[in-house]
mmCIF file of C-alpha atoms in Angstrom:
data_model
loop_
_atom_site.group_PDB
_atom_site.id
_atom_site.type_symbol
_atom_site.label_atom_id
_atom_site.label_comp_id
_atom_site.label_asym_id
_atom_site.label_seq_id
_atom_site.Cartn_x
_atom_site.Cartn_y
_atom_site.Cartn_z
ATOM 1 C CA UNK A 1 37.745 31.203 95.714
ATOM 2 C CA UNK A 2 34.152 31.432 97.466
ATOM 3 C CA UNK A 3 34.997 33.854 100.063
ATOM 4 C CA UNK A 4 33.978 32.000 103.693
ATOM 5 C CA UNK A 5 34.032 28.584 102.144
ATOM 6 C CA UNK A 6 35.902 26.255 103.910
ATOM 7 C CA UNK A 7 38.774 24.788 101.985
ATOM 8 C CA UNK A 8 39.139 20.851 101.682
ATOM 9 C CA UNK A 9 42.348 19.292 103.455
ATOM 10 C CA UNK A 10 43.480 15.930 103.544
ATOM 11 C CA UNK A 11 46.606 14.729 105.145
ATOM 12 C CA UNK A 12 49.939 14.812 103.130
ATOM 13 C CA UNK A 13 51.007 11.199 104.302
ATOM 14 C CA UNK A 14 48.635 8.051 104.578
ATOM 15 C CA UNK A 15 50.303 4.817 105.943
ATOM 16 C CA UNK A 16 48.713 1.404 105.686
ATOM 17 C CA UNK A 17 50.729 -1.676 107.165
ATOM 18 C CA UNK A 18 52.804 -1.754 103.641
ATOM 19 C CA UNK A 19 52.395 1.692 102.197
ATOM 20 C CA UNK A 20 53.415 4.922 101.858
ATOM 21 C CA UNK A 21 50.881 7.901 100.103
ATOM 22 C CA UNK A 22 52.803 10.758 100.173
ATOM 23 C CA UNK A 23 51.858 14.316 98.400
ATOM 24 C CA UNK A 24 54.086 14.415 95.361
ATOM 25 C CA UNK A 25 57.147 16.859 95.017
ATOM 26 C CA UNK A 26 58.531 18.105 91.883
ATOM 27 C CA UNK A 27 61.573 15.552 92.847
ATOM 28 C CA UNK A 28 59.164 12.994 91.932
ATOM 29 C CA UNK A 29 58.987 14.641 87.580
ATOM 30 C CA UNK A 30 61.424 11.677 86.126
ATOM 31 C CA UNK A 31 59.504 8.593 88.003
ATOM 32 C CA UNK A 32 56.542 9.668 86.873
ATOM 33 C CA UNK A 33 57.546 10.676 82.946
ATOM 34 C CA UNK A 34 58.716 7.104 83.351
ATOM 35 C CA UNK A 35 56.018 4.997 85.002
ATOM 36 C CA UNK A 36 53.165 7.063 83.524
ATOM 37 C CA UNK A 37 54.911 7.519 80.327
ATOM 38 C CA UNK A 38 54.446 3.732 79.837
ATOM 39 C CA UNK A 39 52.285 3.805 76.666
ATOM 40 C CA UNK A 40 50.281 0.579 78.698
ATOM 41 C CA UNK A 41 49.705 3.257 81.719
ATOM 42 C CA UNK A 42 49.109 6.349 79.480
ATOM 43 C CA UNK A 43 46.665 5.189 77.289
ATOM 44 C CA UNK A 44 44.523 3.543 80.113
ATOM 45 C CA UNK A 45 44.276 7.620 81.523
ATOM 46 C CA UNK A 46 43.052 10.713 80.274
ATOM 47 C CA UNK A 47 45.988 12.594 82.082
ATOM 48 C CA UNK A 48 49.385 11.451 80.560
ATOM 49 C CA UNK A 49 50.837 11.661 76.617
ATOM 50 C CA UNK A 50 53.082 9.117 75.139
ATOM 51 C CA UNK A 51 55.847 9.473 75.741
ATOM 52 C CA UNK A 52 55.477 11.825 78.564
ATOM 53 C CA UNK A 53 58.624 14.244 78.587
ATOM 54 C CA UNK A 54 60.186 15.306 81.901
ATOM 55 C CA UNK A 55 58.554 18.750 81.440
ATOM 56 C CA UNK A 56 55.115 17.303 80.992
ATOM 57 C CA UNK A 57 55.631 15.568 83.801
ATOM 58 C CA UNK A 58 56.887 18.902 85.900
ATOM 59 C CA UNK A 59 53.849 20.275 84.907
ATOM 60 C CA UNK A 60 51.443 17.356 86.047
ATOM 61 C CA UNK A 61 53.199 17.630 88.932
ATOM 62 C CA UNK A 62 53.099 21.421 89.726
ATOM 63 C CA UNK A 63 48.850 21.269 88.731
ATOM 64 C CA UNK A 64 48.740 18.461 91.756
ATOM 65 C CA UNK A 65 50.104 20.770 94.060
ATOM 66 C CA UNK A 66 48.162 23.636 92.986
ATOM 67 C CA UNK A 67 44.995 21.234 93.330
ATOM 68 C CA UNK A 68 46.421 20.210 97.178
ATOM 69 C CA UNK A 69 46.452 24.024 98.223
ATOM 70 C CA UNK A 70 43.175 25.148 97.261
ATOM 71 C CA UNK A 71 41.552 21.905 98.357
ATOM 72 C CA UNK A 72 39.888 20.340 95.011
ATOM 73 C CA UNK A 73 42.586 17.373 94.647
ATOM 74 C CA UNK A 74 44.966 15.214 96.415
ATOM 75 C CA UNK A 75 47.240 13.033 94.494
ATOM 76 C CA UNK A 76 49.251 10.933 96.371
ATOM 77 C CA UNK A 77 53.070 8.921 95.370
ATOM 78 C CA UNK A 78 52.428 5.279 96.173
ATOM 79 C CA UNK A 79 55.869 3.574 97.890
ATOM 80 C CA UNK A 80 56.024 0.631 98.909
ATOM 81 C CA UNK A 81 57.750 0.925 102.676
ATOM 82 C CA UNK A 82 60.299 -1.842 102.300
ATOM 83 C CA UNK A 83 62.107 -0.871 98.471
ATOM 84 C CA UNK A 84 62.446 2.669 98.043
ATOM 85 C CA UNK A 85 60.907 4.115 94.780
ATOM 86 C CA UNK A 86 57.613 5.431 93.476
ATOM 87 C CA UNK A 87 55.147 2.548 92.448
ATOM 88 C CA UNK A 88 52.262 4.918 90.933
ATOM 89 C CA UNK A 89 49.848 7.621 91.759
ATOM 90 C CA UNK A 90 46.718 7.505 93.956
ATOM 91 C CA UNK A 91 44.360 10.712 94.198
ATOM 92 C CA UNK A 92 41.139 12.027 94.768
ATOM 93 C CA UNK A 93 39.976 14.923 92.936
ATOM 94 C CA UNK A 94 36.851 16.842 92.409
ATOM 95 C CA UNK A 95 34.871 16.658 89.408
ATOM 96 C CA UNK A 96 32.195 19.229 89.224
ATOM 97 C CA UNK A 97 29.956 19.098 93.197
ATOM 98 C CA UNK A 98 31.613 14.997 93.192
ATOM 99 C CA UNK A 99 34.810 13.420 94.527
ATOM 100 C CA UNK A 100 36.045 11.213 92.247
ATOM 101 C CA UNK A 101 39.314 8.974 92.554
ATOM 102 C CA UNK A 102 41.720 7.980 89.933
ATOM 103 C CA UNK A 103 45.045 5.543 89.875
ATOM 104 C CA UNK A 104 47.734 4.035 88.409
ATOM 105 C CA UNK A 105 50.274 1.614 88.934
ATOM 106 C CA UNK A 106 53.360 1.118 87.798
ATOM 107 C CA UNK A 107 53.642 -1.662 85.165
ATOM 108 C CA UNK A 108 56.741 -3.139 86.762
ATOM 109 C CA UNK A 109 54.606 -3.404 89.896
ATOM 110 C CA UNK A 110 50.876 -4.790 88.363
ATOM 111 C CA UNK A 111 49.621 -7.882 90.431
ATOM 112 C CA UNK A 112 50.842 -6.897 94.018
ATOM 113 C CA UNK A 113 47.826 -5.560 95.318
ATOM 114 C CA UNK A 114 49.140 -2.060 95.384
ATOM 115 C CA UNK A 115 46.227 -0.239 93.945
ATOM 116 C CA UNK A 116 43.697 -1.564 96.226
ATOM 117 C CA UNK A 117 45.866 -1.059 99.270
ATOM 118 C CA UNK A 118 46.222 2.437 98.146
ATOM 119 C CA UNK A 119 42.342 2.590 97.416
ATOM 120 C CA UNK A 120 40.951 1.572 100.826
ATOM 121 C CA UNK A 121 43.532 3.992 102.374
ATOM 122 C CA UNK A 122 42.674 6.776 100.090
ATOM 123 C CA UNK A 123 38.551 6.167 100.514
ATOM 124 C CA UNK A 124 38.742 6.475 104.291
ATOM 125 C CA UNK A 125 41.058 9.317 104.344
ATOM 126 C CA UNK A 126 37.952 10.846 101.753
ATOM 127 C CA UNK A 127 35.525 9.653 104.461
ATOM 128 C CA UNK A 128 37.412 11.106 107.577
ATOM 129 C CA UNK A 129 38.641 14.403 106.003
ATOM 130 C CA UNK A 130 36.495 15.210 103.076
ATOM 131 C CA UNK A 131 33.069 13.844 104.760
ATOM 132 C CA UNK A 132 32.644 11.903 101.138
ATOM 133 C CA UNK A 133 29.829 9.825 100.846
ATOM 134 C CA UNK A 134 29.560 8.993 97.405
ATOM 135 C CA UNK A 135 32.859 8.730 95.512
ATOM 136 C CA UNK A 136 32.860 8.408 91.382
ATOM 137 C CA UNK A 137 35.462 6.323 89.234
ATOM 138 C CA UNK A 138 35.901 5.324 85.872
ATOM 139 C CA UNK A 139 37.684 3.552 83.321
ATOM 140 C CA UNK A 140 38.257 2.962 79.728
ATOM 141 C CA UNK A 141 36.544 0.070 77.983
ATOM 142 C CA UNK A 142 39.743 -1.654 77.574
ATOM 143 C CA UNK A 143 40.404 -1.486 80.947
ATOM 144 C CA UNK A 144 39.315 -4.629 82.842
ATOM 145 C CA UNK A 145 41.756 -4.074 85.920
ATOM 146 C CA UNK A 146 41.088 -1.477 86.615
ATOM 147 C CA UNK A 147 37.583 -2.195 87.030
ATOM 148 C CA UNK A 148 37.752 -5.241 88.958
ATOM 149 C CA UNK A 149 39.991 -3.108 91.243
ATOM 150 C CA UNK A 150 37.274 -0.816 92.226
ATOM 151 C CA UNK A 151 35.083 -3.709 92.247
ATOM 152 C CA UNK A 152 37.358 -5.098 95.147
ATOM 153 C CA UNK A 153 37.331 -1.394 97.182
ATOM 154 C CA UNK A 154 33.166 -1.595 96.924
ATOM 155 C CA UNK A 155 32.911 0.336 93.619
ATOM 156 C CA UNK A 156 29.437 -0.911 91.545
ATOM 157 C CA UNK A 157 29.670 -0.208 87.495
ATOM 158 C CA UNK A 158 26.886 1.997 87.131
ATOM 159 C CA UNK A 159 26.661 2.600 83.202
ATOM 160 C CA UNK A 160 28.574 3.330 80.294
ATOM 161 C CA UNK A 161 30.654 6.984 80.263
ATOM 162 C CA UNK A 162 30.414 9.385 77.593
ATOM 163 C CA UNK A 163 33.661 8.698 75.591
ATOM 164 C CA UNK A 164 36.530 10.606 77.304
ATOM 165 C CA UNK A 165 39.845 11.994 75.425
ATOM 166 C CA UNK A 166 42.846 9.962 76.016
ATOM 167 C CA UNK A 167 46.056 12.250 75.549
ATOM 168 C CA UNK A 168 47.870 8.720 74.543
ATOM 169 C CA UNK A 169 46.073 7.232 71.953
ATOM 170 C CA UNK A 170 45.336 11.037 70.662
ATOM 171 C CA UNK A 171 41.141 9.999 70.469
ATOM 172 C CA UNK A 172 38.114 9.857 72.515
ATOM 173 C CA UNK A 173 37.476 6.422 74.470
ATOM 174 C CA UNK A 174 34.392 5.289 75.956
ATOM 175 C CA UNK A 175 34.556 3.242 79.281
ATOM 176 C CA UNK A 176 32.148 2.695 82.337
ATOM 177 C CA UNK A 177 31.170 4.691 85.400
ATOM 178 C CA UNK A 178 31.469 3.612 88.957
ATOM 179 C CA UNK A 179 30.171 4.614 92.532
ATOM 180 C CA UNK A 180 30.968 3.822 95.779
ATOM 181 C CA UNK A 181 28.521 3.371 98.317
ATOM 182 C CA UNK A 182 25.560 3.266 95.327
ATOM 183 C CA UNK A 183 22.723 0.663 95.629
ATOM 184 C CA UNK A 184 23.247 -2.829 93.790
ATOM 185 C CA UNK A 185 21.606 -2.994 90.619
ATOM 186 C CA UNK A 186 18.598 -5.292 90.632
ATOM 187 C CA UNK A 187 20.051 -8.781 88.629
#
C-alpha cells in the first residue's frame, strides 16, 4: 500500500428501478460454482474453471473481497428485486493505471436485459466514486454478446486483444478490446 494514497471506495449496494448490485458474501460460493460453473459462462471468462467446485468458488469469492478493501475491485451480485436469487456478477476492477469492467450473466437469465442494466449502474457508480473517465472491456472472439452489450452501454471495439488464458477451455483465446468514452473510429 502507497502510504498517503487515497484508497478507492465504491458503494456496497447499487439499485436501479429493477436491480440489486450487492458486494458478494461468501454465502453467495454455491450460486456462483453454479452459474459461473456453466461451461457456456466459464469459457466466455478468464476467471472461472469447468466445473468450478464450491471451494474455487470460496476462493473467487474471498479475492473479491480482498479487492473491495484495498480499493482495486468491486464485484457486485446481480438480483433481480422481484425473485430472490443471484442472476450473475457485475464488477469493476483495475488493470494496471485503468478501470476495467467485466460481467456475466447467468445462462438461465440471458435475454432480459440484465447485463446492461447492471452496466449503466455500475459505469456511473465508476464515474461518481472512482472519477473514471475511460473504462476498458473485453471479450473473447466467440463472444458476440457480450460485445454488443458494451456496444449498448457506449463501449467502441477498439482492436483485437492479445490472446488471453481461459481457465475453461484450458488455452489462450484472442478477443477484442473496448473503451468507453473513446473517439469513434473514422468509417
Amino acid at each position: 500500500k502507497i502510504t498517503g494514497a487515497k484508497t478507492a471506495v465504491m458503494p456496497t449496494r447499487i439499485e436501479t428501478p429493477r436491480l440489486i448490485l450487492r458486494a458478494f458474501t461468501l454465502n453467495d460460493a454455491s450460486s456462483l460454482a453454479r452459474l459461473a460453473g456453466d461451461f457456456d459462462i466459464s469459457k466466455m471468462t478468464c476467471s472461472f474453471a469447468h466445473p468450478l467446485p464450491l471451494l474455487s468458488a470460496e476462493f473467487w469469492l474471498m479475492k473479491a473481497m480482498a479487492k473491495r478493501r484495498t480499493g482495486i475491485g468491486f464485484a457486485y451480485a446481480i438480483e433481480d428485486k422481484s425473485v430472490p436469487g443471484m442472476r450473475g456478477d457485475m464488477d469493476i476492477f483495475r488493470h494496471g493505471d485503468d478501470w476495467e469492467i467485466g460481467y456475466f450473466i447467468g445462462k438461465p437469465y440471458w435475454g432480459q436485459g440484465y447485463a446492461t442494466e447492471a452496466g449503466r449502474a455500475i459505469i456511473k457508480a465508476a464515474q461518481d466514486h472512482l472519477g473514471a473517465r475511460e473504462i476498458k472491456a473485453a471479450t473473447f472472439g466467440d463472444n458476440p454478446g457480450s460485445g454488443h452489450v458494451l456496444e449498448k452501454l457506449g463501449f467502441v471495439k477498439t482492436g483485437e486483444s492479445a490472446p488471453a488464458y481461459s481457465n475453461a477451455r484450458m488455452a489462450y483465446a484472442g478477443g477484442f478490446e473496448y473503451l468507453l468514452n473513446a473517439p469513434r473510429p473514422n468509417k
